Every structure is written in structure tokens, then in C-alpha cells.
Short mmCIF file of C-alpha atoms and ligand atoms in Angstrom, two decimals:
data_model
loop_
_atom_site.label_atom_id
_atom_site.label_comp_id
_atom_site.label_asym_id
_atom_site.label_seq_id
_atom_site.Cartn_x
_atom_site.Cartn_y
_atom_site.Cartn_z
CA UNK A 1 134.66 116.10 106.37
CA UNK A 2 132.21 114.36 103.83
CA UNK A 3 133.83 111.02 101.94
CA UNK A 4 136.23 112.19 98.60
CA UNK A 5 134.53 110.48 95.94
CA UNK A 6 137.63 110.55 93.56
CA UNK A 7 138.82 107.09 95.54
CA UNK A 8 138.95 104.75 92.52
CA UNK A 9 137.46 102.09 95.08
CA UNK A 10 134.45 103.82 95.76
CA UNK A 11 133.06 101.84 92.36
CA UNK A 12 132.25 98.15 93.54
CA UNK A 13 133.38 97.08 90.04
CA UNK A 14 136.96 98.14 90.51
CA UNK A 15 137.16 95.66 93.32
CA UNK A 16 139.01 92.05 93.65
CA UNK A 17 136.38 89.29 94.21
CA UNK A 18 137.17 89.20 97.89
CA UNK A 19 136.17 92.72 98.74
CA UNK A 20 133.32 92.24 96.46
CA UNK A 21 132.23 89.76 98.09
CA UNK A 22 132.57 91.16 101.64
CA UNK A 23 131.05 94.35 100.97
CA UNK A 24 129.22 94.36 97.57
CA UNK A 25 125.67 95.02 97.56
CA UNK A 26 125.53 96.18 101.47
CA UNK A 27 122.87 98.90 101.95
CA UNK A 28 122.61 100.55 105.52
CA UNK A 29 119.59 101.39 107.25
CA UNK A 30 119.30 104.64 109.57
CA UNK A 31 121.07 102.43 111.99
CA UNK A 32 123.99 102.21 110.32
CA UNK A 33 125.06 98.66 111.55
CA UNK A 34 128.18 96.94 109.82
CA UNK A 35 126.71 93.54 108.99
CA UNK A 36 124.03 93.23 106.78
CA UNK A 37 120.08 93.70 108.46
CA UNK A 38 117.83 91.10 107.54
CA UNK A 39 114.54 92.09 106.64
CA UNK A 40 111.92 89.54 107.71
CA UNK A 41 108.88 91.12 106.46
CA UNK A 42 106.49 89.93 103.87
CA UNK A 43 104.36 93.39 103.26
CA UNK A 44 105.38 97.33 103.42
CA UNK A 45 103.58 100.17 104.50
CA UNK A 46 103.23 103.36 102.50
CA UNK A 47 102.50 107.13 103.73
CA UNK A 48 100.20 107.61 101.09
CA UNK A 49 97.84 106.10 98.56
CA UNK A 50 99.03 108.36 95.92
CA UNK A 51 102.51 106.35 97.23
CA UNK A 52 101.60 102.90 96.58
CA UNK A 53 100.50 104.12 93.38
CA UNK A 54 103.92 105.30 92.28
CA UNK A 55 105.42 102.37 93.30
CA UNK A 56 102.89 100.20 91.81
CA UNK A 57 103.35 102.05 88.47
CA UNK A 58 107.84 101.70 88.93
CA UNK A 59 107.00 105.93 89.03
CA UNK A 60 109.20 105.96 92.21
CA UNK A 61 111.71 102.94 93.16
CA UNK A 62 110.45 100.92 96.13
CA UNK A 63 109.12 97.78 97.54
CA UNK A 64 105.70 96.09 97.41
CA UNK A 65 105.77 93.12 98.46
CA UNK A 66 108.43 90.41 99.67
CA UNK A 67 108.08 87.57 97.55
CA UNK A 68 109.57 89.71 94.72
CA UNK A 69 111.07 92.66 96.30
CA UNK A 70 112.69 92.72 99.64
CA UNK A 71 115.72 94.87 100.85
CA UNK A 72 117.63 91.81 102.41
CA UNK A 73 117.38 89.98 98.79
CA UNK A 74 118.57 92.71 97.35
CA UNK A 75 121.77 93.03 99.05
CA UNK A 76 122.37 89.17 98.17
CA UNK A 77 121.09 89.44 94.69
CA UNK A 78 123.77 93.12 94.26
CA UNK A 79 126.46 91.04 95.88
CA UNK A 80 126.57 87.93 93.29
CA UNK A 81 125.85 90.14 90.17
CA UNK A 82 128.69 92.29 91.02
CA UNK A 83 130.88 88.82 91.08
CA UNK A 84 129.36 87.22 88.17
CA UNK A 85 129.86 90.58 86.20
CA UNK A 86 126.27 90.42 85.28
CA UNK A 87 123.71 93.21 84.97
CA UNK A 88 120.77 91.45 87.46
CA UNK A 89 119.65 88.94 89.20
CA UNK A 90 117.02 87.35 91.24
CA UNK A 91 117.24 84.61 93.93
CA UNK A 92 114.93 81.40 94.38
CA UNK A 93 114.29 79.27 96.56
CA UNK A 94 116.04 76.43 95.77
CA UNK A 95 118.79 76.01 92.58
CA UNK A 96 115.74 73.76 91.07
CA UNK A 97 113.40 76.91 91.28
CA UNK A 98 116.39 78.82 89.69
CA UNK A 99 116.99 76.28 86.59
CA UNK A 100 112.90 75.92 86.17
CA UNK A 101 112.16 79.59 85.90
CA UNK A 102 115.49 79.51 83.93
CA UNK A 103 114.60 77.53 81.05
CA UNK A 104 110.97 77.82 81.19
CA UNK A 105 111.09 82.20 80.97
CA UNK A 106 112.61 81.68 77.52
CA UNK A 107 110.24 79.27 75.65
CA UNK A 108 106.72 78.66 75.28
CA UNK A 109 104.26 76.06 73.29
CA UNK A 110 105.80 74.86 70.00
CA UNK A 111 109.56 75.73 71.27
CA UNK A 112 112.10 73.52 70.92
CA UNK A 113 115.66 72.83 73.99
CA UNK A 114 119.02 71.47 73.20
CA UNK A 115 120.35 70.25 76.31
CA UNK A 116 123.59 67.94 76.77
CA UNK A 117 122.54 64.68 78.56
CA UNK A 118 124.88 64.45 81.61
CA UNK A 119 122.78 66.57 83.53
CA UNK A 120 122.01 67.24 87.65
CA UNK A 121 119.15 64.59 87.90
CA UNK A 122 116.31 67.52 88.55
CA UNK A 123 118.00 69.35 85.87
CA UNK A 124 117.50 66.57 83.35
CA UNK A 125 113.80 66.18 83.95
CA UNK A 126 112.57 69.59 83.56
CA UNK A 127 114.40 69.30 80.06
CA UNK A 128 113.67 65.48 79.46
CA UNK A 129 109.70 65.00 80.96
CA UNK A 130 108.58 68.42 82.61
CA UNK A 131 109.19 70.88 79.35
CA UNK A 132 107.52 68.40 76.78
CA UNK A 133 104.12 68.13 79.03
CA UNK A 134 103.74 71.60 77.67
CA UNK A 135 104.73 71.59 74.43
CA UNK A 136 108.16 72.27 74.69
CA UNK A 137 110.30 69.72 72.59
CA UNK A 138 113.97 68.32 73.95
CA UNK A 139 116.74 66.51 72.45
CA UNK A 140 119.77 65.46 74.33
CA UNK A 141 123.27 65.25 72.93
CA UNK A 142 126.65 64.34 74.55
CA UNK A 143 128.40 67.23 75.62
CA UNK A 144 131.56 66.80 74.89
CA UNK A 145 131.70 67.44 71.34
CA UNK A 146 130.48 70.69 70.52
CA UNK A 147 129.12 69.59 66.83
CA UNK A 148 126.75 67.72 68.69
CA UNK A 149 124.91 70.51 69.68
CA UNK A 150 125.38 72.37 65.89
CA UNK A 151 123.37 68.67 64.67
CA UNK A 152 120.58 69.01 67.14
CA UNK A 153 119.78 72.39 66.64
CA UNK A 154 116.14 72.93 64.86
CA UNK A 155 114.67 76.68 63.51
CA UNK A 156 112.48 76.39 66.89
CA UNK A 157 115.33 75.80 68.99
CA UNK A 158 115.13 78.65 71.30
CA UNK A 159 117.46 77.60 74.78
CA UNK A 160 120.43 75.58 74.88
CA UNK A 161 121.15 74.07 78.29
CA UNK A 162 124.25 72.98 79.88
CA UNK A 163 126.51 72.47 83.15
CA UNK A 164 130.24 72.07 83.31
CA UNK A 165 131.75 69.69 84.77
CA UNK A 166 128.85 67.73 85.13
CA UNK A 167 127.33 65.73 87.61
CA UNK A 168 128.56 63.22 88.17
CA UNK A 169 130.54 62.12 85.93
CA UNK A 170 132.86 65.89 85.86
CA UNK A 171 133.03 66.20 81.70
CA UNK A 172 133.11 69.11 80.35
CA UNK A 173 131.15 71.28 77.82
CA UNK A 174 132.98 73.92 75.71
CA UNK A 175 131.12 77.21 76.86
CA UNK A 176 131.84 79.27 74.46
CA UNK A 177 131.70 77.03 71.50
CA UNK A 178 128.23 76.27 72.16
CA UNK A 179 126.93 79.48 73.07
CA UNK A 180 128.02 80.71 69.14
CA UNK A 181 126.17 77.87 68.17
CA UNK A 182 123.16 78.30 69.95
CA UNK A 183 123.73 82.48 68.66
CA UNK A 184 124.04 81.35 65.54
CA UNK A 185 120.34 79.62 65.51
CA UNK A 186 118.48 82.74 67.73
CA UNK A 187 118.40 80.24 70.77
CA UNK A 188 119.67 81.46 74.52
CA UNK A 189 122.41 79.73 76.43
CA UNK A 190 121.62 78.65 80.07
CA UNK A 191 124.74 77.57 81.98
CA UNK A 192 123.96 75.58 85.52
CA UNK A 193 127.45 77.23 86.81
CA UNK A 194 127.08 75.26 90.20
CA UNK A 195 130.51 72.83 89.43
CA UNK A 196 132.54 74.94 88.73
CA UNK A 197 131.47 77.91 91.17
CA UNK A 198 131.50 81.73 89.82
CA UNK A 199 134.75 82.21 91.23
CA UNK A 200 136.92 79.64 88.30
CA UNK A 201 134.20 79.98 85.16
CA UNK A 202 132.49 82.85 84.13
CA UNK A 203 130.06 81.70 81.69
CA UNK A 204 128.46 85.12 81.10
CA UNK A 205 132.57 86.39 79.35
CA UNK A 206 132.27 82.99 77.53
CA UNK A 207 128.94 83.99 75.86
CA UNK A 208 126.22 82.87 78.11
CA UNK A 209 123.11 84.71 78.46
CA UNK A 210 122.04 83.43 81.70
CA UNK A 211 123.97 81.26 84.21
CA UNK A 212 122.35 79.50 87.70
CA UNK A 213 123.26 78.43 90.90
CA UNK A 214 122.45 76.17 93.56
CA UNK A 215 123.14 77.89 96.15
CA UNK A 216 122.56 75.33 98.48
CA UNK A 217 126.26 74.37 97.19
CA UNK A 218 129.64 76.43 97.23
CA UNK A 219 127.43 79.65 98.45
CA UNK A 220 126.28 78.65 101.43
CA UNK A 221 129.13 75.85 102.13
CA UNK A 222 128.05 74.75 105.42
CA UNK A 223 124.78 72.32 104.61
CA UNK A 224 122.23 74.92 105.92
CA UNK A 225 119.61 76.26 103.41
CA UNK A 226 118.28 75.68 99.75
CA UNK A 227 118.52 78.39 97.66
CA UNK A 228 119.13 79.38 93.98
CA UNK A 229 120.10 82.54 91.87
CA UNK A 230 120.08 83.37 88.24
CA UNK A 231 121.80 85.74 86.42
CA UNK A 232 122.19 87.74 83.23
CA UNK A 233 121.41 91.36 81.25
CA UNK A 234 119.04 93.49 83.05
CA UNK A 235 116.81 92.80 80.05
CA UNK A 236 116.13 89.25 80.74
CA UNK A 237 116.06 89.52 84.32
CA UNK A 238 113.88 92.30 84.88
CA UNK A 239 111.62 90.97 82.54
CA UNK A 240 110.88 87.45 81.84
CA UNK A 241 113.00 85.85 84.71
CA UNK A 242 111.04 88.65 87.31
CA UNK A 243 107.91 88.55 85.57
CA UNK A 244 107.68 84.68 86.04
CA UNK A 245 109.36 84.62 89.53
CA UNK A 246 106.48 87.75 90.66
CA UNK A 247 103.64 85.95 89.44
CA UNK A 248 104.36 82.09 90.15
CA UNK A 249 105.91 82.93 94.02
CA UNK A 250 109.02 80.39 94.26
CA UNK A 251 110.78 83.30 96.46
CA UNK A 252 113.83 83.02 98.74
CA UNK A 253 113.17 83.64 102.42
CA UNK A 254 114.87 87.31 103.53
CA UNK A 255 116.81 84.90 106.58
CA UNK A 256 117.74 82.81 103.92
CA UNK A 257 119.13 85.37 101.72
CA UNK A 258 120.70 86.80 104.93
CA UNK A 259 122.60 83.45 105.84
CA UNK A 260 123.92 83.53 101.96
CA UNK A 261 125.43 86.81 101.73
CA UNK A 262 127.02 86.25 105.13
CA UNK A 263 128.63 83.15 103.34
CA UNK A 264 129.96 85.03 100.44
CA UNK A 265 131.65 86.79 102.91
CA UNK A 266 134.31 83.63 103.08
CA UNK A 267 133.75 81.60 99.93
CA UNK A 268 136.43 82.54 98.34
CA UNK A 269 138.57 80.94 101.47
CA UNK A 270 136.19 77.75 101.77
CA UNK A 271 136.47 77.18 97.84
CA UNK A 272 140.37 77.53 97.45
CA UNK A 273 140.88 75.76 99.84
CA UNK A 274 138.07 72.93 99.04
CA UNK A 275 139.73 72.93 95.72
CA UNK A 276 143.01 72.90 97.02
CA UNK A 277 142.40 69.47 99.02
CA UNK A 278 140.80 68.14 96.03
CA UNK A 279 143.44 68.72 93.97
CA UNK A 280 146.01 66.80 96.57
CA UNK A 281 142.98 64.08 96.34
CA UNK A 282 142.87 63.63 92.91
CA UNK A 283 146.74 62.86 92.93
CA UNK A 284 146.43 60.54 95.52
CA UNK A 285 144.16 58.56 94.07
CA UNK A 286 145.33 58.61 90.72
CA UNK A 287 147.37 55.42 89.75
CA UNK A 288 145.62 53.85 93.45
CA UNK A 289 145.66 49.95 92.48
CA UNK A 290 142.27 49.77 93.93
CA UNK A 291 140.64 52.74 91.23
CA UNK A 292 140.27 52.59 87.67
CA UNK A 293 140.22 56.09 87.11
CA UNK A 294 139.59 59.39 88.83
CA UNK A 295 137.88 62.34 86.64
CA UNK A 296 139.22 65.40 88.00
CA UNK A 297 139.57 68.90 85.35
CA UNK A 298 143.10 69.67 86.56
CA UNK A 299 144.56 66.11 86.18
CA UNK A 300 146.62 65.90 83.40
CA UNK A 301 144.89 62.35 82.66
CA UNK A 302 141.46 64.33 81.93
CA UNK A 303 140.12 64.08 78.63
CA UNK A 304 139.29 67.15 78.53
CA UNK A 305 142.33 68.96 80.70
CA UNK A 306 143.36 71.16 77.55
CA UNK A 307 139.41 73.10 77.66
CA UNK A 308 139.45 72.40 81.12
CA UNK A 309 142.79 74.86 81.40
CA UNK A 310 141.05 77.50 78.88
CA UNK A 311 137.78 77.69 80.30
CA UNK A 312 138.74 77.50 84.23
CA UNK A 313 140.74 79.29 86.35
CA UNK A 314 141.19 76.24 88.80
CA UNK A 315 139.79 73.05 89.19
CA UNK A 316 136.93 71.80 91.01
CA UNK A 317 136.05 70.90 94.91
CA UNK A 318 134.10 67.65 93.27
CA UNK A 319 135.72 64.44 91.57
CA UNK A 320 134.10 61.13 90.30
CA UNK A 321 136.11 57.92 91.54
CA UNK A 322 135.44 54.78 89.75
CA UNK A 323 136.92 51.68 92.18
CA UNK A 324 137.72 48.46 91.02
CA UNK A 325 134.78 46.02 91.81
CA UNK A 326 131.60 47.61 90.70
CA UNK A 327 128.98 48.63 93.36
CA UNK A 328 130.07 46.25 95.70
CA UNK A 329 133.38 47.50 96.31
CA UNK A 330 131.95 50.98 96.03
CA UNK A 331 129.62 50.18 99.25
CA UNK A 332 131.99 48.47 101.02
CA UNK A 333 134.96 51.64 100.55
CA UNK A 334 132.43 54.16 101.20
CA UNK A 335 131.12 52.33 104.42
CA UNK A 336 134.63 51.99 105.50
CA UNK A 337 134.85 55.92 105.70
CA UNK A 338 135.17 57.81 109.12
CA UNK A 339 135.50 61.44 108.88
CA UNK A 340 133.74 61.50 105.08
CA UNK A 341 130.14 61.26 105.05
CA UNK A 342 127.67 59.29 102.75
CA UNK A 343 125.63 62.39 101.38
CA UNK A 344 124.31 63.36 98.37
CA UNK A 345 124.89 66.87 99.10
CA UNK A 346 127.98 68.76 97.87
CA UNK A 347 130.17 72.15 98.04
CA UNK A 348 129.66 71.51 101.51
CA UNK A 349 132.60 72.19 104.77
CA UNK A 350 131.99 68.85 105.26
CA UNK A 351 133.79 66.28 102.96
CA UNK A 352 130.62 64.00 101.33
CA UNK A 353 130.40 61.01 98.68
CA UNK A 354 127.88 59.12 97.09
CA UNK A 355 127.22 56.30 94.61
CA UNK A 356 125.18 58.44 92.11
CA UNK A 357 124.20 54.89 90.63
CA UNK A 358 121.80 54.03 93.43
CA UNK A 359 120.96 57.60 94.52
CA UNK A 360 121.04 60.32 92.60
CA UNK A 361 120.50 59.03 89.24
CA UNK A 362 118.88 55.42 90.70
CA UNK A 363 115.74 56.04 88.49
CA UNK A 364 117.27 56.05 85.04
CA UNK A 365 117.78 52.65 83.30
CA UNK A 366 121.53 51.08 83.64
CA UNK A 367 121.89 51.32 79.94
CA UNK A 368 121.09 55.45 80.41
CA UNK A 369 123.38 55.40 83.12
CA UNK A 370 126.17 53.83 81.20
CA UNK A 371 125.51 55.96 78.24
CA UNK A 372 126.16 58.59 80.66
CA UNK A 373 129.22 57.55 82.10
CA UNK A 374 127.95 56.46 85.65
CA UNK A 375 129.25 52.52 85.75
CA UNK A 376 128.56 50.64 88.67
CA UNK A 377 131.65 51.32 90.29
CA UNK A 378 131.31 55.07 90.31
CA UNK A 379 131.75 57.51 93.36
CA UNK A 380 131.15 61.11 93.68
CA UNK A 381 133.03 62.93 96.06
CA UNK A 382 133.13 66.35 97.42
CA UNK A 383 135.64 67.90 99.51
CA UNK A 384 135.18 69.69 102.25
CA UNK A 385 137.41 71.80 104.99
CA UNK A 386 139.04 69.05 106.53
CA UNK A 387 142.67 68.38 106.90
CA UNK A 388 143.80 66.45 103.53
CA UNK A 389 145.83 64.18 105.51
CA UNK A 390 142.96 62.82 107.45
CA UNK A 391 140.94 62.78 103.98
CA UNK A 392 143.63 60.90 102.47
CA UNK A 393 144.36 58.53 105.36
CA UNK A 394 140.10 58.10 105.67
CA UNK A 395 139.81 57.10 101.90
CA UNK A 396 143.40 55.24 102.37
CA UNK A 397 141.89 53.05 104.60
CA UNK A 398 138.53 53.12 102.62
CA UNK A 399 140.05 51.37 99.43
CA UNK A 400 141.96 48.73 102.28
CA UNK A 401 138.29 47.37 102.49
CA UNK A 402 138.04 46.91 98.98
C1 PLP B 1 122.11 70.74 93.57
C2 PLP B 1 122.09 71.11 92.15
C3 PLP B 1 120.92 71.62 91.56
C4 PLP B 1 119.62 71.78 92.33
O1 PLP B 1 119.72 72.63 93.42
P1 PLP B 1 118.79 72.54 94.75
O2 PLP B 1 119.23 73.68 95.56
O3 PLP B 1 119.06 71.19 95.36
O4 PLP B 1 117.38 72.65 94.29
C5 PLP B 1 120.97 71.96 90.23
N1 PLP B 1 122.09 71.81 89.50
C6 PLP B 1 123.23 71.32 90.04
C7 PLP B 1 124.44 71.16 89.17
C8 PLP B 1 123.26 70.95 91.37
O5 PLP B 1 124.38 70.45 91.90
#
């Protein structure tokens, strides 16, 4: 009997993010396996010349080539549209690939970015020093406060650029507010989504025109590949986001994309429960004698918990921890750790901190780093898969050192 096609669950976009996530965007080859194939091929053949032709001319629907069309990307690139609720997308190879082509598909000489300052280091210097080499103006503003970005904007102003939370100092920037400012002016909204994962903030519902991963993060959760995706209306991805991924070749590997969708298969597991430790974390630590303050979106204490609760659906696998003590006490705690790991990585199985002061962000001046929130005494730390008791007791006896 052939398949009834009256199933309301034979659309993918009827489905919860779980089953999208396990079966979105799987295409079968004449095999007819259940996990996804990877593809590791860099060229296709064609039966004819009159063939290539068509596909050449987008006459007929095929591939060409693998560093912008390959049937194992696709599957990856299907799955996270359908769970972003976007139209398109198209991987990279690393998130820093993904936020590049991002920002620089949308402007060209004599253009002018708004970005707020707290900003993943690589992120801030394609904004800051890479976009200006080429005629691209920037100004900076603190994210916090919406008007900030209404003051900066200019009549060339043609992308606004933001994460939220930010690294690493988890404030937040008012997604939609921003994106009718930047509306209001012409410009396009770019949202580095990586904090707060696609699963709790969906920047495209809040007004974004194109969001970006890392995927190197929260998609691939185990510390394995780079990676990076972005995301939008078919009209900006199949066009200036494809055009400048086709010709400039910063292309995900097929086994890379392969690993990734076989990780979305249990994100939404890894990340609840990330976020779930986290959470426990963040109250542990909160009101420690040993910590001035713990920046966390779903503590109460958060300056921001009220947009944090609007613009969310849960809180974060990442925290900043300032100790008591400056650097100093921030070595000596995070030295002290056993089962946490000094990384600069994050969204990883494996619980990780760092002192962004002297790694991350080491080659901006202290008074930049203060301006951005990042005092001496400041820890980043992500959560990983681990029981929270052991994290607790780990960091317990951490802060003992102190
Ligand atoms: C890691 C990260 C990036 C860069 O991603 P890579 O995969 O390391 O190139 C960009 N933005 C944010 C917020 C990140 O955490």
C-alpha cells in the first residue's frame, strides 16, 4: 500500500523541535539506509553535456560542485532551517567564516555597521579593523540600551550586528527593539545566535534578517569540528550569502556536515540538560562569599532578567563568575579544578572555563576590557554533561583555594 499523504506529520513544519531535529532534512539514496549518507565527493559526473548545461544554467536542479553544493550539506543545511523557521541556509566552515560572509554579503565600499561592543573577540574585529580596511565604516555602542543603537545609526548604515548574551560578560541586547531600529534606517540585522542556541531565541520571529552559528558550539557539543551556518529568507541566502560563499570557497567538509546533523539528533537533550546544570550553578554560586557576582539570564539578580524572560525561552549553558581577588584568585580557583577544564571552548559535553582577560580578549587594552565588563577577576564558564554535584563540589573546592 503506498504512504497516505493526508498524515498531518508528513509536513516537517508541523513537527516539535525534537523530531525535527532527528529527521528533518534526511534525503535517502537508492539504498535506502536510516542514518544519514555522507557524501565525500568534491566533483559530479553528468550523462550528458547538454546535462551539465542545465544544471549550470539552474534549468534542472542538481549539483556541480562540492564546495557549494553537496547532498550531505544539504541535509544539515534542511535540518537547521527547518528549526530556525528560516527559508535557507548555507554552512561554513567555521562560525568565523559564517559571521564574515555574514556581514560582509550586505555592504560594500562607502557602507557604514552598527555593532554593540561586547562582542566574540573574532566577531569584534571583522566589525572593528577587518570591515574598515575596505571601506566599510563601524561604530560600537553598548548594547544594553537600545537608544544606543537609534544614536549611532547614519543614512549609510546598512547592517546592524549583535549577539545575546554576549561573550563574556552574558548581557543582553533587546532583539527586537533593535532590529525596528535598524528597519527603520534600511540597514539588516545580523544576530550571532550562538549563546543562546536556536532552541531558547529565535531571532528571525524577533525581526532578524539573518542569524549565525558557531557550530563548533551547542551543535556539535562534543569538541570535535569547526563549523558555522547562517540563516535567513531564501532571498538573501540564495543570493548574496551563496554568491559570496560559491565564489570565495570557505565550504564545510561533507564529514563535517555529517558529524553535525548526527548531533542535532540529541541537542535538544545535551542543551536542557547543559542548561539545566547551569541553572543549579548559578544558584550555587550566587551569594558564595568568595564571588562578587555571577551573570546568569535566569537569575533573578540579572540586570537584564525582565528581557531576558521575554526574549528566551530558558537560560543559558554559559555564565560569567567574577571571584573576589582579581586575576590572582581567578588562577588560583580555576587551577584548583578537577573534573572542569581550562578551555576556551564552550557548548561543549565537557564542563570548560576560562579567564577571558588573559585569553580570549588578552589583546584589547584593560581600559577596553573594563569598558566591556571583563574585570580582572572575571571567569567564563560553560557547562557541560557532568553530574552537577561533582560540578558543584569541583568549583566548591575551587573557591576553598581562593
Ligand atoms: C565561537 C564563536 C564564534 C566563532 O566560531 P568558530 O567556529 O570558532 O570560528 C563566533 N561567535 C560566537 C558567539 C562564538 O562563541
Amino acid at each position: 500500500m503506498p504512504k497516505l499523504t493526508n498524515n498531518p506529520l508528513s509536513d516537517p513544519s508541523n513537527w516539535s523541535p525534537e523530531t525535527q531535529l532527528v529527521h528533518g532534512g534526511s534525503r535517502r539514496s537508492q539504498f535506502n539506509e536510516t542514518s544519514e549518507a555522507i557524501f565525500l565527493n568534491s566533483g559530479y559526473s553528468y550523462p550528458t553535456s547538454q546535462h551539465a548545461e542545465d544544471i549550470f544554467t539552474h534549468k534542472i536542479a542538481g549539483h556541480n560542485y562540492s564546495r557549494f553544493a553537496n547532498p550531505t550539506l544539504d541535509m544539515f543545511q534542511d535540518r537547521m532551517a527547518l528549526l530556525e523557521g528560516a527559508e535557507a541556509a548555507r554552512a561554513f566552515a567555521s562560525g568565523m567564516s559564517a559571521v564574515t560572509n555574514a556581514v560582509m554579503s550586505q555592504v560594500r565600499a562607502g557602507d557604514h555597521i552598527v555593532a554593540a561592543r561586547a562582542l566574540f573577540g573574532g566577531c569584534r574585529y571583522v566589525v572593528e579593523d577587518l570591515m574598515p580596511r575596505f571601506g566599510v565604516a563601524s561604530t560600537l555602542v553598548d548594547g544594553r540600551d537600545p537608544a544606543n543603537f537609534e544614536q549611532a545609526m547614519r543614512p549609510n548604515t546598512k547592517v546592524v550586528f549583535v549577539e545575546s548574551p554576549t561573550n563574556p560578560t552574558i548581557e543582553l541586547v533587546d532583539i527586537k527593539a533593535v532590529a525596528d531600529i535598524a528597519h527603520a534606517h534600511g540597514a539588516r540585522l545580523i544576530v550571532d545566535n550562538v549563546f543562546a542556541t536556536a532552541l531558547f531565541q529565535h531571532p528571525l520571529k524577533l525581526g532578524a534578517d539573518l542569524v549565525t552559528y558557531s557550530t563548533t558550539k551547542h551543535i556539535d557539543g562534543q569538541g570535535r569540528t569547526l563549523g558555522g551556518i547562517v540563516l535567513g529568507s531564501k532571498e538573501l541566502i540564495e543570493g548574496d550569502v551563496h554568491t559570496l560563499l560559491r565564489q570565495t570557497g570557505p565550504s564545510l567538509s561533507p564529514f563535517n556536515a555529517w558529524l553535525l546533523l548526527k548531533s542535532l539528533e540529541t541537542m535538544p537533550l545535551r542543551v536542557e540538560k547543559m542548561t539545566s546544570n547551569a541553572a543549579r550553578i548559578a544558584d550555587y554560586l550566587e551569594g558564595h562569599p568568595k564571588v562578587v557576582r555571577v551573570a546568569y539570564p535566569f537569575l533573578k539578580s540579572h540586570p537584564q532578567h525582565e528581557l531576558a524572560k521575554r526574549q528566551m525561552a530558558n537560560g543559558s549553558t554559559l555564565m560569567a563568575i567574577d571571584v573576589k581577588g582579581g586575576r590572582e584568585a581567578a588562577f588560583k580557583f580555576s587551577d584548583a579544578l578537577s573534573v572542569i577544564l581550562i578551555s576556551n571552548n564552550l557548548g561543549d559535553a565537557k564542563s570548560l572555563i576560562t579567564h577571558p582577560g588573559t585569553t580570549t580578549h588578552q589583546r584589547f587594552t584593560e581600559d577596553v576590557r573594563l569598558e566591556s565588563g571583563i574585570t580582572p577577576g572575571l571567569l567564563r564558564l560553560s557547562v557541560g554533561l557532568e553530574n552537577v554535584d561533582d560540578l558543584i563540589k569541583d568549583l566548591e573546592f575551587g573557591l576553598e583555594q581562593i
